[in-house]
Short mmCIF file of C-alpha atoms and ligand atoms in Angstrom, two decimals:
data_model
loop_
_atom_site.label_atom_id
_atom_site.label_comp_id
_atom_site.label_asym_id
_atom_site.label_seq_id
_atom_site.Cartn_x
_atom_site.Cartn_y
_atom_site.Cartn_z
CA MET A 11 107.04 -40.92 88.85
CA GLN A 12 107.97 -44.26 90.33
CA ILE A 13 106.36 -45.28 93.57
CA SER A 14 108.05 -48.12 95.39
CA GLN A 15 105.91 -50.94 96.70
CA ASP A 16 105.85 -49.79 100.29
CA THR A 17 105.08 -46.17 99.55
CA HIS A 18 101.59 -44.83 99.80
CA PRO A 19 100.65 -41.29 98.71
CA GLU A 20 99.17 -40.54 102.14
CA GLN A 21 101.89 -42.03 104.28
CA GLY A 22 103.64 -38.72 104.88
CA ASP A 23 100.65 -37.51 106.91
CA CYS A 24 100.89 -40.48 109.19
CA ALA A 25 104.65 -40.71 109.62
CA ALA A 26 104.45 -39.07 113.02
CA LEU A 27 107.34 -40.61 114.92
CA GLY A 28 110.51 -41.21 112.97
CA ILE A 29 112.70 -42.65 115.72
CA GLN A 30 115.79 -44.50 114.54
CA HIS A 31 117.99 -46.96 116.42
CA ASN A 32 120.94 -48.90 115.08
CA GLY A 33 121.56 -52.59 115.55
CA TYR A 34 119.48 -55.42 116.93
CA ARG A 35 116.89 -54.57 119.59
CA GLY A 36 114.59 -57.26 120.89
CA ARG A 37 112.06 -57.24 123.68
CA PHE A 38 109.93 -59.24 126.07
CA ALA A 39 106.50 -57.73 126.61
CA PRO A 40 104.61 -59.50 129.40
CA SER A 41 101.10 -58.56 130.48
CA PRO A 42 101.12 -58.20 134.28
CA SER A 43 98.11 -60.43 134.84
CA GLY A 44 100.00 -62.76 137.19
CA PRO A 45 103.49 -64.10 137.99
CA LEU A 46 105.63 -65.71 135.26
CA HIS A 47 104.81 -69.35 134.58
CA PHE A 48 106.76 -71.81 132.44
CA GLY A 49 105.13 -70.61 129.18
CA SER A 50 106.14 -67.00 129.73
CA LEU A 51 109.65 -68.12 130.75
CA VAL A 52 109.96 -69.83 127.35
CA ALA A 53 108.91 -66.62 125.54
CA ALA A 54 111.27 -64.49 127.64
CA LEU A 55 114.16 -66.90 127.12
CA ALA A 56 113.65 -67.24 123.35
CA SER A 57 113.63 -63.48 122.81
CA TYR A 58 116.60 -63.05 125.17
CA LEU A 59 118.73 -65.70 123.44
CA ASP A 60 117.90 -64.45 119.96
CA ALA A 61 118.92 -60.93 121.01
CA LYS A 62 122.09 -61.90 122.86
CA ALA A 63 123.23 -64.35 120.16
CA HIS A 64 123.06 -61.39 117.77
CA ASN A 65 124.91 -59.08 120.19
CA GLY A 66 121.66 -57.21 120.52
CA GLN A 67 119.89 -55.36 123.24
CA TRP A 68 116.97 -56.94 125.07
CA LEU A 69 114.29 -54.68 126.48
CA VAL A 70 111.37 -55.37 128.79
CA ARG A 71 108.03 -53.64 128.40
CA ILE A 72 105.20 -54.15 130.85
CA GLU A 73 101.99 -54.36 128.79
CA ASP A 74 99.58 -52.99 131.36
CA ILE A 75 97.32 -51.21 128.87
CA ASP A 76 94.40 -53.57 129.55
CA THR A 77 93.80 -52.30 133.09
CA PRO A 78 90.93 -54.67 134.00
CA ARG A 79 93.37 -57.59 133.57
CA VAL A 80 96.23 -56.03 135.53
CA VAL A 81 96.98 -57.69 138.86
CA ALA A 82 98.55 -55.38 141.44
CA GLY A 83 102.19 -56.31 142.10
CA ALA A 84 102.47 -58.69 139.13
CA ASP A 85 104.86 -56.31 137.33
CA ASP A 86 107.33 -56.41 140.23
CA ALA A 87 106.95 -60.16 140.58
CA ILE A 88 107.74 -60.61 136.86
CA LEU A 89 110.82 -58.37 137.03
CA THR A 90 112.08 -60.13 140.18
CA THR A 91 111.70 -63.48 138.44
CA LEU A 92 113.51 -62.32 135.28
CA ASP A 93 116.40 -61.19 137.49
CA ALA A 94 116.41 -64.47 139.42
CA TYR A 95 116.65 -66.32 136.07
CA GLY A 96 119.59 -64.21 134.92
CA LEU A 97 117.52 -62.54 132.20
CA HIS A 98 118.81 -59.02 132.78
CA TRP A 99 117.29 -56.40 130.51
CA ASP A 100 118.89 -53.41 128.87
CA GLY A 101 117.71 -49.87 129.57
CA LYS A 102 114.64 -48.77 131.43
CA VAL A 103 111.52 -50.90 131.76
CA GLU A 104 108.66 -49.16 129.95
CA TYR A 105 105.07 -49.30 131.17
CA GLN A 106 102.26 -48.85 128.67
CA SER A 107 100.14 -47.19 131.34
CA GLN A 108 102.61 -44.27 131.25
CA ARG A 109 102.53 -43.85 127.48
CA HIS A 110 98.97 -42.67 126.81
CA THR A 111 100.09 -39.35 125.32
CA LEU A 112 102.10 -41.17 122.68
CA TYR A 113 99.17 -43.48 121.81
CA GLN A 114 96.78 -40.54 121.67
CA ASP A 115 99.11 -38.66 119.29
CA VAL A 116 99.26 -41.60 116.91
CA LEU A 117 95.50 -42.14 117.14
CA SER A 118 94.93 -38.44 116.36
CA SER A 119 97.22 -38.64 113.35
CA LEU A 120 95.30 -41.68 112.07
CA VAL A 121 92.01 -39.86 112.65
CA SER A 122 93.25 -36.81 110.79
CA CYS A 123 94.11 -39.08 107.85
CA GLN A 124 90.43 -40.13 107.92
CA HIS A 125 91.29 -43.78 108.33
CA VAL A 126 89.37 -44.20 111.59
CA TYR A 127 85.65 -44.69 112.17
CA ALA A 128 83.36 -45.55 115.05
CA CYS A 129 81.60 -48.89 115.22
CA THR A 130 78.54 -49.79 117.31
CA CYS A 131 78.40 -53.48 116.43
CA THR A 132 78.08 -55.81 119.38
CA ARG A 133 79.76 -59.20 119.51
CA LYS A 134 76.31 -60.75 119.14
CA GLN A 135 75.55 -58.76 115.97
CA ILE A 136 78.91 -59.71 114.45
CA LYS A 137 78.24 -63.36 115.26
CA ALA A 138 74.80 -63.17 113.64
CA ARG A 139 76.34 -61.71 110.47
CA GLY A 140 78.66 -64.68 110.00
CA GLY A 141 81.14 -64.59 112.83
CA TYR A 142 83.59 -62.02 111.57
CA TYR A 143 83.42 -58.25 111.31
CA ASP A 144 82.59 -57.35 107.68
CA ASN A 145 83.48 -53.63 107.90
CA HIS A 146 79.80 -52.97 108.50
CA CYS A 147 80.09 -49.49 110.01
CA ARG A 148 82.62 -47.97 107.56
CA ALA A 149 80.08 -45.60 106.02
CA GLU A 150 77.84 -45.11 109.04
CA HIS A 151 79.38 -41.99 110.62
CA HIS A 152 78.68 -43.02 114.18
CA ARG A 153 79.84 -40.68 116.93
CA PHE A 154 83.34 -41.34 118.26
CA ASP A 155 82.74 -41.04 121.99
CA SER A 156 81.62 -44.20 123.81
CA ASN A 157 82.01 -46.33 120.67
CA ALA A 158 84.82 -48.61 119.56
CA LEU A 159 87.13 -47.07 116.94
CA ARG A 160 88.23 -49.12 113.97
CA LEU A 161 91.05 -48.49 111.52
CA GLN A 162 90.09 -48.73 107.88
CA GLN A 163 92.22 -51.51 106.45
CA ASN A 164 94.11 -49.90 103.58
CA TYR A 165 97.15 -52.19 103.78
CA PRO A 166 95.84 -55.75 104.03
CA VAL A 167 98.71 -58.14 104.69
CA MET A 168 97.81 -61.56 103.27
CA GLU A 169 101.15 -63.25 103.97
CA PHE A 170 104.52 -62.70 105.57
CA GLU A 171 107.80 -64.50 106.22
CA ASP A 172 108.35 -65.61 109.80
CA GLY A 173 111.85 -66.29 111.13
CA LEU A 174 110.82 -69.78 112.22
CA GLN A 175 107.37 -70.61 110.82
CA GLY A 176 108.45 -69.65 107.30
CA HIS A 177 105.79 -68.47 104.88
CA VAL A 178 102.62 -67.57 106.79
CA GLN A 179 99.33 -67.23 104.89
CA ILE A 180 96.60 -65.14 106.55
CA PRO A 181 92.88 -65.90 106.06
CA ASP A 182 91.23 -63.25 103.89
CA ASP A 183 88.63 -62.13 106.44
CA ILE A 184 91.30 -61.53 109.08
CA ALA A 185 93.61 -59.70 106.68
CA ARG A 186 90.86 -57.39 105.41
CA GLU A 187 89.13 -56.65 108.70
CA ASP A 188 88.99 -53.07 109.93
CA TYR A 189 90.27 -53.94 113.38
CA ILE A 190 89.68 -52.09 116.64
CA ILE A 191 92.35 -49.62 117.74
CA LYS A 192 90.41 -48.06 120.61
CA ARG A 193 87.94 -50.06 122.59
CA ARG A 194 84.40 -49.09 123.54
CA ASP A 195 85.55 -48.83 127.17
CA GLY A 196 88.01 -46.13 126.12
CA LEU A 197 91.18 -48.23 126.36
CA PHE A 198 93.68 -48.25 123.52
CA ALA A 199 93.70 -51.66 121.86
CA TYR A 200 96.70 -54.00 122.04
CA GLN A 201 97.03 -53.97 118.22
CA LEU A 202 97.66 -50.23 118.22
CA VAL A 203 99.93 -49.88 121.22
CA VAL A 204 102.15 -52.87 120.47
CA VAL A 205 103.07 -51.33 117.10
CA VAL A 206 103.53 -47.83 118.47
CA ASP A 207 105.72 -49.18 121.28
CA ASP A 208 107.82 -51.49 119.13
CA HIS A 209 108.50 -48.58 116.81
CA ASP A 210 109.10 -46.02 119.53
CA GLN A 211 111.52 -48.37 121.32
CA GLY A 212 113.35 -49.08 118.07
CA ILE A 213 112.59 -52.81 118.17
CA THR A 214 114.12 -54.57 115.16
CA HIS A 215 113.27 -58.19 116.09
CA VAL A 216 110.13 -59.51 117.74
CA VAL A 217 110.43 -63.06 119.11
CA ARG A 218 107.32 -64.37 120.90
CA GLY A 219 104.81 -67.20 121.16
CA ALA A 220 103.01 -68.55 118.11
CA ASP A 221 99.61 -67.55 119.53
CA LEU A 222 100.40 -64.13 118.04
CA LEU A 223 101.11 -65.42 114.53
CA GLU A 224 97.85 -64.22 112.92
CA PRO A 225 97.69 -60.86 114.75
CA THR A 226 101.16 -60.21 113.29
CA ALA A 227 99.54 -59.55 109.89
CA ARG A 228 97.54 -56.68 111.40
CA GLN A 229 100.61 -55.36 113.10
CA ILE A 230 102.62 -55.41 109.87
CA SER A 231 99.78 -53.60 108.12
CA LEU A 232 99.82 -50.92 110.82
CA PHE A 233 103.60 -50.53 110.54
CA LYS A 234 102.98 -49.87 106.83
CA GLN A 235 100.06 -47.52 107.41
CA LEU A 236 102.17 -45.45 109.82
CA ALA A 237 105.19 -45.61 107.48
CA TYR A 238 107.26 -47.24 110.24
CA PRO A 239 109.92 -49.80 109.26
CA THR A 240 108.57 -53.31 109.93
CA PRO A 241 110.56 -55.41 112.42
CA HIS A 242 111.53 -59.01 111.78
CA PHE A 243 109.11 -61.50 113.40
CA THR A 244 109.86 -64.96 114.81
CA HIS A 245 107.17 -67.06 116.48
CA VAL A 246 108.31 -69.87 118.75
CA PRO A 247 106.09 -72.79 119.78
CA LEU A 248 103.51 -71.92 122.37
CA ALA A 249 103.59 -73.88 125.64
CA VAL A 250 100.12 -75.39 126.00
CA ALA A 251 98.42 -77.34 128.78
CA THR A 252 96.20 -79.18 126.28
CA PRO A 253 96.01 -78.69 122.49
CA GLY A 254 94.82 -75.15 121.78
CA PHE A 255 95.05 -73.93 125.39
CA LYS A 256 98.15 -72.07 126.40
CA LEU A 257 99.57 -72.45 129.88
CA SER A 258 97.91 -69.82 131.98
CA LYS A 259 96.59 -68.99 135.37
CA GLN A 260 93.20 -70.35 134.24
CA ASN A 261 94.60 -73.84 133.75
CA HIS A 262 96.64 -73.58 136.95
CA ALA A 263 100.15 -73.18 135.54
CA PRO A 264 102.16 -72.53 138.70
CA ALA A 265 104.49 -69.55 139.14
CA ILE A 266 108.07 -70.58 138.42
CA ASP A 267 110.44 -70.90 141.34
CA ASN A 268 112.66 -67.88 142.04
CA GLN A 269 114.72 -69.71 144.69
CA ASN A 270 115.86 -72.56 142.47
CA PRO A 271 115.88 -71.31 138.86
CA LEU A 272 118.23 -73.88 137.30
CA PRO A 273 115.72 -76.75 136.74
CA ALA A 274 113.05 -74.57 135.08
CA LEU A 275 115.66 -72.80 132.98
CA MET A 276 117.08 -76.14 131.81
CA ALA A 277 113.55 -77.32 131.04
CA ALA A 278 112.83 -74.14 129.06
CA LEU A 279 116.03 -74.71 127.04
CA THR A 280 115.00 -78.32 126.39
CA PHE A 281 111.59 -77.04 125.25
CA LEU A 282 113.45 -74.76 122.81
CA GLY A 283 115.32 -77.70 121.31
CA PHE A 284 118.61 -77.59 123.20
CA SER A 285 120.17 -80.92 124.08
CA LEU A 286 121.43 -80.73 127.66
CA SER A 287 121.55 -84.39 128.64
CA ASP A 288 125.28 -84.83 129.40
CA LEU A 289 125.95 -81.32 130.58
CA GLN A 290 126.28 -80.02 134.12
CA PHE A 291 125.97 -76.37 135.06
CA ASP A 292 126.46 -74.95 138.50
CA SER A 293 124.99 -71.52 137.86
CA ILE A 294 122.34 -69.92 135.70
CA ASP A 295 124.94 -67.52 134.31
CA ALA A 296 127.08 -70.42 133.10
CA LEU A 297 124.02 -72.06 131.57
CA LEU A 298 122.90 -68.87 129.81
CA THR A 299 126.40 -68.19 128.48
CA TRP A 300 126.51 -71.70 127.06
CA ALA A 301 123.00 -71.31 125.57
CA ILE A 302 123.83 -67.98 123.91
CA SER A 303 126.90 -69.42 122.23
CA ASN A 304 125.01 -72.53 121.09
CA TYR A 305 121.87 -70.75 119.95
CA GLN A 306 120.75 -70.94 116.35
CA ARG A 307 117.32 -69.72 115.40
CA ALA A 308 116.97 -72.44 112.77
CA ASN A 309 117.41 -75.11 115.46
CA LEU A 310 114.36 -74.02 117.43
CA PRO A 311 111.40 -76.39 117.08
CA HIS A 312 109.09 -75.32 114.27
CA ASN A 313 105.84 -76.50 115.87
CA LYS A 314 103.13 -74.01 116.71
CA GLU A 315 102.42 -75.71 120.03
CA ILE A 316 104.21 -77.98 122.48
CA GLN A 317 102.27 -79.60 125.28
CA VAL A 318 103.85 -79.25 128.70
CA ILE A 319 103.07 -81.60 131.53
CA GLN A 320 104.61 -80.15 134.64
CA GLN A 321 104.63 -82.47 137.63
CA ASP A 322 106.43 -80.00 139.88
CA ASN A 323 109.23 -77.46 139.55
CA LEU A 324 111.76 -80.16 138.66
CA HIS A 325 109.97 -82.49 136.25
CA TYR A 326 108.53 -81.56 132.89
CA THR A 327 107.53 -83.62 129.86
CA PHE A 328 107.00 -82.16 126.41
CA THR A 329 104.91 -83.38 123.47
CA PRO A 330 105.29 -81.45 120.20
CA LEU A 331 101.85 -80.96 118.58
N1 LIG B 411 101.63 -58.81 126.15
C1 LIG B 411 101.43 -59.91 125.25
C2 LIG B 411 101.22 -61.18 126.04
O1 LIG B 411 101.65 -61.27 127.18
C3 LIG B 411 102.60 -60.13 124.33
C4 LIG B 411 102.64 -59.16 123.26
C5 LIG B 411 103.81 -59.31 122.32
O2 LIG B 411 104.80 -59.98 122.62
O3 LIG B 411 103.73 -58.69 121.28
O4 LIG B 411 100.63 -62.11 125.52
ZN1 LIG B 412 80.00 -51.69 113.47
#
């Protein structure tokens, strides 16, 4: 019998949700921890343009799984801003907080495949053992309740092809780590839900910031473990305040202006490599239409980070790093 490369004898047990969609489907998946700032506008815009330039659909998913980080009202503020910037989504906005049954079903199917185990290691213990988790608890049979749950890494992904970053090599310890899929505090982990959601929503193309380049290897391995088709990944440069630190509330990135969206949208396009110098646009719709027809993925900057100095809502300077 011939077994193709992607087939695993056990995958049938785990192929719980075989949802199929045709054509390109992209998404923007903000965490509602505050209003949109320039960095999140760049991520939204890149995924929007890539989708629309491919005649695709563009979905929005509110990633409110990590409830301690959720700020009340931030979801509405984000959606209002996307609308003000002309980034109109297709279909219904999904909220992770309303999808626990789905996550629990997938977790149960992974547990029944005996790929999941409980881990009691603290951050301090992991640090003392060399700084990365060495699959210490695999054979320990700790109790599941009130412990973190880890997925046994049966599909290590050591490398993948990114739509912009090209060939991406993953450090061995990261690729082989049994990563957490349910946290000690009982919350489903981002690594699990992002894969379940992207599959369930039929996402074919993920375009997002390059801070998620390494976690992508874990996500691809989970797509394989669950026998889900793997989407295409493209990681655009991350907008950083200083090298290594993405724009965020912590480093005081201001919320972008809903009243006057044109300057920030033009700046976001400039960040993404568009040359706008001689052009005049009197509406965001005209600007977006122009950007969609002039978009080419290969023309996006290939850097992992671009430093953004934002004087105010009108003036930005960019330094590729
Ligand atoms: N919610 C994540 C964030 O805001 C993005 C996840 C993703 O795009 O896969 O950083
Ligand atoms: Zn452990």
